[in-house]
PDB file of C-alpha atoms and ligand atoms in Angstrom:
ATOM      1  CA  MET A   1     -18.969 -19.140  -2.602  1.00 50.00           C
ATOM      2  CA  ASP A   2     -19.165 -16.651   0.052  1.00 55.00           C
ATOM      3  CA  TYR A   3     -20.058 -13.568  -1.611  1.00 53.00           C
ATOM      4  CA  GLU A   4     -22.861 -13.024   0.633  1.00 55.00           C
ATOM      5  CA  LYS A   5     -20.697 -12.913   3.676  1.00 55.00           C
ATOM      6  CA  VAL A   6     -17.937 -10.849   2.388  1.00 49.00           C
ATOM      7  CA  HIS A   7     -20.628  -8.333   1.310  1.00 53.00           C
ATOM      8  CA  VAL A   8     -22.313  -8.257   4.735  1.00 51.00           C
ATOM      9  CA  SER A   9     -19.046  -7.394   6.315  1.00 54.00           C
ATOM     10  CA  LEU A  10     -18.093  -5.011   3.656  1.00 50.00           C
ATOM     11  CA  LEU A  11     -21.312  -3.345   4.743  1.00 51.00           C
ATOM     12  CA  ILE A  12     -20.906  -3.514   8.345  1.00 50.00           C
ATOM     13  CA  SER A  13     -17.370  -2.123   8.257  1.00 52.00           C
ATOM     14  CA  ALA A  14     -18.768   0.750   6.121  1.00 53.00           C
ATOM     15  CA  MET A  15     -21.441   1.570   8.428  1.00 52.00           C
ATOM     16  CA  ILE A  16     -18.859   1.317  11.575  1.00 49.00           C
ATOM     17  CA  GLY A  17     -16.422   3.650   9.521  1.00 50.00           C
ATOM     18  CA  CYS A  18     -19.289   6.070   8.825  1.00 46.00           C
ATOM     19  CA  LEU A  19     -20.334   6.229  12.456  1.00 48.00           C
ATOM     20  CA  THR A  20     -16.812   7.168  13.782  1.00 48.00           C
ATOM     21  CA  LEU A  21     -16.000   9.556  10.946  1.00 47.00           C
ATOM     22  CA  THR A  22     -18.516  11.851   9.354  1.00 43.00           C
ATOM     23  CA  CYS A  23     -21.834  10.804   9.690  1.00 43.00           C
ATOM     24  CA  VAL A  24     -22.310  11.392  13.330  1.00 43.00           C
ATOM     25  CA  SER A  25     -21.297  15.061  13.481  1.00 53.00           C
ATOM     26  CA  SER A  26     -21.030  18.010  10.965  1.00 70.00           C
ATOM     27  CA  GLU A  27     -17.916  19.263  12.428  1.00 85.00           C
ATOM     28  CA  ALA A  28     -15.058  19.265   9.851  1.00 95.00           C
ATOM     29  CA  THR A  29     -11.249  19.140  10.443  1.00 97.00           C
ATOM     30  CA  HIS A  30      -9.437  21.383   8.020  1.00 98.00           C
ATOM     31  CA  ILE A  31      -5.698  20.624   7.259  1.00 98.00           C
ATOM     32  CA  VAL A  32      -4.156  24.160   6.669  1.00 98.00           C
ATOM     33  CA  GLY A  33      -2.637  24.398   3.421  1.00 98.00           C
ATOM     34  CA  ASP A  34      -3.869  20.784   2.302  1.00 97.00           C
ATOM     35  CA  ARG A  35      -0.734  18.813   1.300  1.00 96.00           C
ATOM     36  CA  VAL A  36       1.616  21.929   1.642  1.00 97.00           C
ATOM     37  CA  GLY A  37       0.906  21.832   5.399  1.00 98.00           C
ATOM     38  CA  TRP A  38       2.007  24.837   7.748  1.00 98.00           C
ATOM     39  CA  ALA A  39       5.121  25.780   6.063  1.00 97.00           C
ATOM     40  CA  CYS A  40       6.548  29.090   4.309  1.00 96.00           C
ATOM     41  CA  PRO A  41       4.591  29.185   1.283  1.00 97.00           C
ATOM     42  CA  SER A  42       6.187  29.567  -2.412  1.00 96.00           C
ATOM     43  CA  TYR A  43       4.110  32.623  -2.827  1.00 96.00           C
ATOM     44  CA  ASN A  44       2.652  35.210  -0.486  1.00 95.00           C
ATOM     45  CA  GLY A  45      -0.928  34.773  -0.701  1.00 95.00           C
ATOM     46  CA  PHE A  46      -1.020  31.042  -0.548  1.00 98.00           C
ATOM     47  CA  TYR A  47      -2.892  30.684   2.762  1.00 98.00           C
ATOM     48  CA  GLU A  48      -5.547  33.401   1.702  1.00 97.00           C
ATOM     49  CA  THR A  49      -6.156  31.580  -1.330  1.00 97.00           C
ATOM     50  CA  TRP A  50      -6.329  28.243   0.647  1.00 98.00           C
ATOM     51  CA  ALA A  51      -8.891  29.651   3.232  1.00 98.00           C
ATOM     52  CA  ARG A  52     -11.053  31.378   0.186  1.00 96.00           C
ATOM     53  CA  ASN A  53     -11.952  27.754  -0.888  1.00 94.00           C
ATOM     54  CA  ALA A  54     -13.035  26.426   2.512  1.00 95.00           C
ATOM     55  CA  THR A  55     -16.023  27.434   4.845  1.00 96.00           C
ATOM     56  CA  PHE A  56     -15.503  27.220   8.479  1.00 97.00           C
ATOM     57  CA  ASN A  57     -17.942  27.037  11.097  1.00 97.00           C
ATOM     58  CA  VAL A  58     -17.992  26.830  15.092  1.00 96.00           C
ATOM     59  CA  GLY A  59     -16.678  23.289  16.250  1.00 96.00           C
ATOM     60  CA  ASP A  60     -14.482  23.020  13.278  1.00 97.00           C
ATOM     61  CA  VAL A  61     -10.743  22.114  13.699  1.00 98.00           C
ATOM     62  CA  LEU A  62      -7.712  23.492  12.143  1.00 98.00           C
ATOM     63  CA  LEU A  63      -4.876  21.085  11.759  1.00 98.00           C
ATOM     64  CA  PHE A  64      -1.803  22.961  11.371  1.00 98.00           C
ATOM     65  CA  GLN A  65       0.929  20.310  10.092  1.00 98.00           C
ATOM     66  CA  TYR A  66       4.486  21.153  10.776  1.00 98.00           C
ATOM     67  CA  ASN A  67       7.666  20.033  12.592  1.00 95.00           C
ATOM     68  CA  PRO A  68       8.173  21.403  15.863  1.00 95.00           C
ATOM     69  CA  GLY A  69      11.472  23.917  16.081  1.00 94.00           C
ATOM     70  CA  LEU A  70      11.165  24.962  12.485  1.00 95.00           C
ATOM     71  CA  ASN A  71       7.366  26.510  12.661  1.00 98.00           C
ATOM     72  CA  THR A  72       5.049  27.554  15.346  1.00 98.00           C
ATOM     73  CA  VAL A  73       1.510  28.880  15.354  1.00 98.00           C
ATOM     74  CA  VAL A  74       0.621  31.810  17.028  1.00 98.00           C
ATOM     75  CA  HIS A  75      -3.297  33.172  17.613  1.00 98.00           C
ATOM     76  CA  VAL A  76      -3.023  36.838  17.470  1.00 98.00           C
ATOM     77  CA  ASN A  77      -5.263  39.969  16.942  1.00 98.00           C
ATOM     78  CA  LYS A  78      -5.607  41.300  13.621  1.00 98.00           C
ATOM     79  CA  ASP A  79      -3.188  44.478  14.465  1.00 98.00           C
ATOM     80  CA  ASP A  80      -0.525  41.648  15.263  1.00 98.00           C
ATOM     81  CA  TYR A  81      -1.594  39.631  11.910  1.00 98.00           C
ATOM     82  CA  ASP A  82      -1.051  42.646   9.985  1.00 98.00           C
ATOM     83  CA  HIS A  83       2.264  43.606  11.284  1.00 98.00           C
ATOM     84  CA  CYS A  84       3.751  40.472  11.985  1.00 98.00           C
ATOM     85  CA  THR A  85       4.167  41.458  15.537  1.00 98.00           C
ATOM     86  CA  THR A  86       3.608  39.352  18.807  1.00 97.00           C
ATOM     87  CA  ARG A  87       2.307  41.996  21.375  1.00 97.00           C
ATOM     88  CA  ASN A  88      -1.243  40.453  21.861  1.00 95.00           C
ATOM     89  CA  VAL A  89      -0.618  36.625  21.449  1.00 98.00           C
ATOM     90  CA  MET A  90      -3.638  34.570  22.687  1.00 97.00           C
ATOM     91  CA  GLU A  91      -2.119  31.130  22.251  1.00 97.00           C
ATOM     92  CA  THR A  92       1.008  29.762  21.260  1.00 98.00           C
ATOM     93  CA  TYR A  93       1.398  26.175  19.761  1.00 98.00           C
ATOM     94  CA  PHE A  94       5.094  24.922  19.004  1.00 97.00           C
ATOM     95  CA  ARG A  95       4.906  21.296  19.521  1.00 97.00           C
ATOM     96  CA  GLY A  96       4.094  20.199  16.091  1.00 97.00           C
ATOM     97  CA  ASN A  97       0.899  19.095  14.180  1.00 97.00           C
ATOM     98  CA  SER A  98      -1.592  21.321  16.414  1.00 98.00           C
ATOM     99  CA  SER A  99      -4.914  21.213  16.387  1.00 98.00           C
ATOM    100  CA  VAL A 100      -6.897  24.268  17.283  1.00 98.00           C
ATOM    101  CA  THR A 101     -10.682  24.024  18.012  1.00 97.00           C
ATOM    102  CA  LEU A 102     -12.638  26.935  16.478  1.00 97.00           C
ATOM    103  CA  ASN A 103     -15.019  27.668  19.309  1.00 95.00           C
ATOM    104  CA  HIS A 104     -16.470  30.816  18.680  1.00 96.00           C
ATOM    105  CA  PRO A 105     -17.672  32.699  15.379  1.00 97.00           C
ATOM    106  CA  GLY A 106     -15.763  35.740  14.248  1.00 97.00           C
ATOM    107  CA  ASP A 107     -12.212  36.423  12.505  1.00 98.00           C
ATOM    108  CA  TYR A 108      -9.116  34.465  13.706  1.00 98.00           C
ATOM    109  CA  PHE A 109      -5.750  35.565  12.740  1.00 98.00           C
ATOM    110  CA  PHE A 110      -2.549  33.049  12.973  1.00 98.00           C
ATOM    111  CA  PHE A 111       0.846  33.287  11.696  1.00 98.00           C
ATOM    112  CA  CYS A 112       4.229  31.555  12.190  1.00 98.00           C
ATOM    113  CA  SER A 113       6.697  33.606  14.633  1.00 98.00           C
ATOM    114  CA  VAL A 114       9.897  31.946  13.497  1.00 97.00           C
ATOM    115  CA  GLY A 115      12.270  34.087  11.631  1.00 96.00           C
ATOM    116  CA  LYS A 116      10.850  36.234   8.450  1.00 97.00           C
ATOM    117  CA  HIS A 117       7.831  33.383   7.997  1.00 98.00           C
ATOM    118  CA  CYS A 118       5.021  35.693   8.713  1.00 98.00           C
ATOM    119  CA  GLU A 119       6.355  38.389   6.236  1.00 97.00           C
ATOM    120  CA  ALA A 120       6.808  35.586   3.881  1.00 97.00           C
ATOM    121  CA  GLY A 121       3.030  34.816   3.800  1.00 98.00           C
ATOM    122  CA  GLN A 122       2.864  32.195   6.640  1.00 98.00           C
ATOM    123  CA  LYS A 123      -0.080  33.399   7.651  1.00 98.00           C
ATOM    124  CA  LEU A 124      -3.694  32.552   7.958  1.00 98.00           C
ATOM    125  CA  GLN A 125      -6.746  34.795   8.236  1.00 98.00           C
ATOM    126  CA  ILE A 126     -10.271  33.060   8.459  1.00 98.00           C
ATOM    127  CA  ALA A 127     -13.758  33.939   9.417  1.00 97.00           C
ATOM    128  CA  VAL A 128     -15.791  31.345  11.207  1.00 97.00           C
ATOM    129  CA  SER A 129     -19.698  31.233  11.169  1.00 96.00           C
ATOM    130  CA  GLN A 130     -21.992  29.983  13.798  1.00 92.00           C
ATOM    131  CA  GLY A 131     -22.906  27.024  11.294  1.00 79.00           C
ATOM    132  CA  ASN A 132     -26.374  25.350  12.292  1.00 67.00           C
ATOM    133  CA  PRO A 133     -28.065  27.677  14.520  1.00 58.00           C
ATOM    134  CA  PRO A 134     -28.561  26.347  18.021  1.00 56.00           C
ATOM    135  CA  SER A 135     -32.007  25.104  18.849  1.00 59.00           C
ATOM    136  CA  GLN A 136     -34.337  28.064  19.971  1.00 54.00           C
ATOM    137  CA  THR A 137     -32.588  30.380  22.420  1.00 52.00           C
ATOM    138  CA  ILE A 138     -35.231  32.756  23.388  1.00 54.00           C
TER     139      ILE A 138
HETATM  140  C1  NAG B   1     -10.947  23.936  -3.753  1.00 70.71           C
HETATM  141  O1  NAG B   1     -11.513  22.784  -3.179  1.00 70.71           O
HETATM  142  C2  NAG B   1     -11.767  21.966  -4.285  1.00 70.71           C
HETATM  143  C3  NAG B   1     -12.748  20.912  -3.562  1.00 70.71           C
HETATM  144  O2  NAG B   1     -11.922  20.523  -2.257  1.00 70.71           O
HETATM  145  C4  NAG B   1     -10.696  21.340  -4.676  1.00 70.71           C
HETATM  146  O3  NAG B   1     -11.186  20.259  -5.721  1.00 70.71           O
HETATM  147  C5  NAG B   1     -10.106  22.379  -5.492  1.00 70.71           C
HETATM  148  O4  NAG B   1      -8.712  21.829  -5.851  1.00 70.71           O
HETATM  149  C6  NAG B   1      -9.738  23.658  -4.595  1.00 70.71           C
HETATM  150  N1  NAG B   1      -8.993  24.662  -5.056  1.00 70.71           N
HETATM  151  C7  NAG B   1      -8.044  25.328  -4.715  1.00 70.71           C
HETATM  152  C8  NAG B   1      -7.660  26.707  -5.651  1.00 70.71           C
HETATM  153  O5  NAG B   1      -7.506  25.062  -3.821  1.00 70.71           O
HETATM  154  C1  NAG B   2       2.648  15.353  11.358  1.00 70.71           C
HETATM  155  O1  NAG B   2       1.865  14.733  10.575  1.00 70.71           O
HETATM  156  C2  NAG B   2       2.597  14.323   9.408  1.00 70.71           C
HETATM  157  C3  NAG B   2       1.177  13.767   8.738  1.00 70.71           C
HETATM  158  O2  NAG B   2       0.305  12.808   9.203  1.00 70.71           O
HETATM  159  C4  NAG B   2       3.258  12.969  10.016  1.00 70.71           C
HETATM  160  O3  NAG B   2       4.064  12.843   8.596  1.00 70.71           O
HETATM  161  C5  NAG B   2       4.320  13.797  10.726  1.00 70.71           C
HETATM  162  O4  NAG B   2       5.444  12.759  11.114  1.00 70.71           O
HETATM  163  C6  NAG B   2       3.803  14.679  12.060  1.00 70.71           C
HETATM  164  N1  NAG B   2       4.774  15.140  12.661  1.00 70.71           N
HETATM  165  C7  NAG B   2       4.882  15.399  13.926  1.00 70.71           C
HETATM  166  C8  NAG B   2       5.966  16.307  14.666  1.00 70.71           C
HETATM  167  O5  NAG B   2       3.810  14.857  14.632  1.00 70.71           O
END
């Protein structure tokens, strides 16, 4: 009977998995839209609802899952976000499955610049918090 051995090796692989995944850092990866991914949603407030159900901290990563050519991600300011315009694009992602690291606190605005996707609700606004305060900065 090798129960003991099996048990130990399971324990070890659980520990390794833990080390390489969540236990070491508190940063989270958010898959935008969860199962829907980054696509024209079935109703206009979809990404608003999705965002309301999550908390975003500095250091977290947004993962936009989409196929290149069909969608893009543009990082814009509030004015562009509100009007679906691209006057002040800070960053454009178009290669598919884009990761965006949230490296400062504040509001972030994104939308898809393809066709009328933005007007159809493929847009995301989130508020990013500082998270754990940095150790003593006086
Ligand atoms: C909100 O998040 C929880 C936990 O991840 C999940 O179980 C729930 O289905 C989510 N609700 C909505 C409306 O997405
Ligand atoms: C994006 O990620 C999804 C889920 O992991 C995968 O099925 C898809 O092939 C990826 N697409 C690209 C363009 O990398």
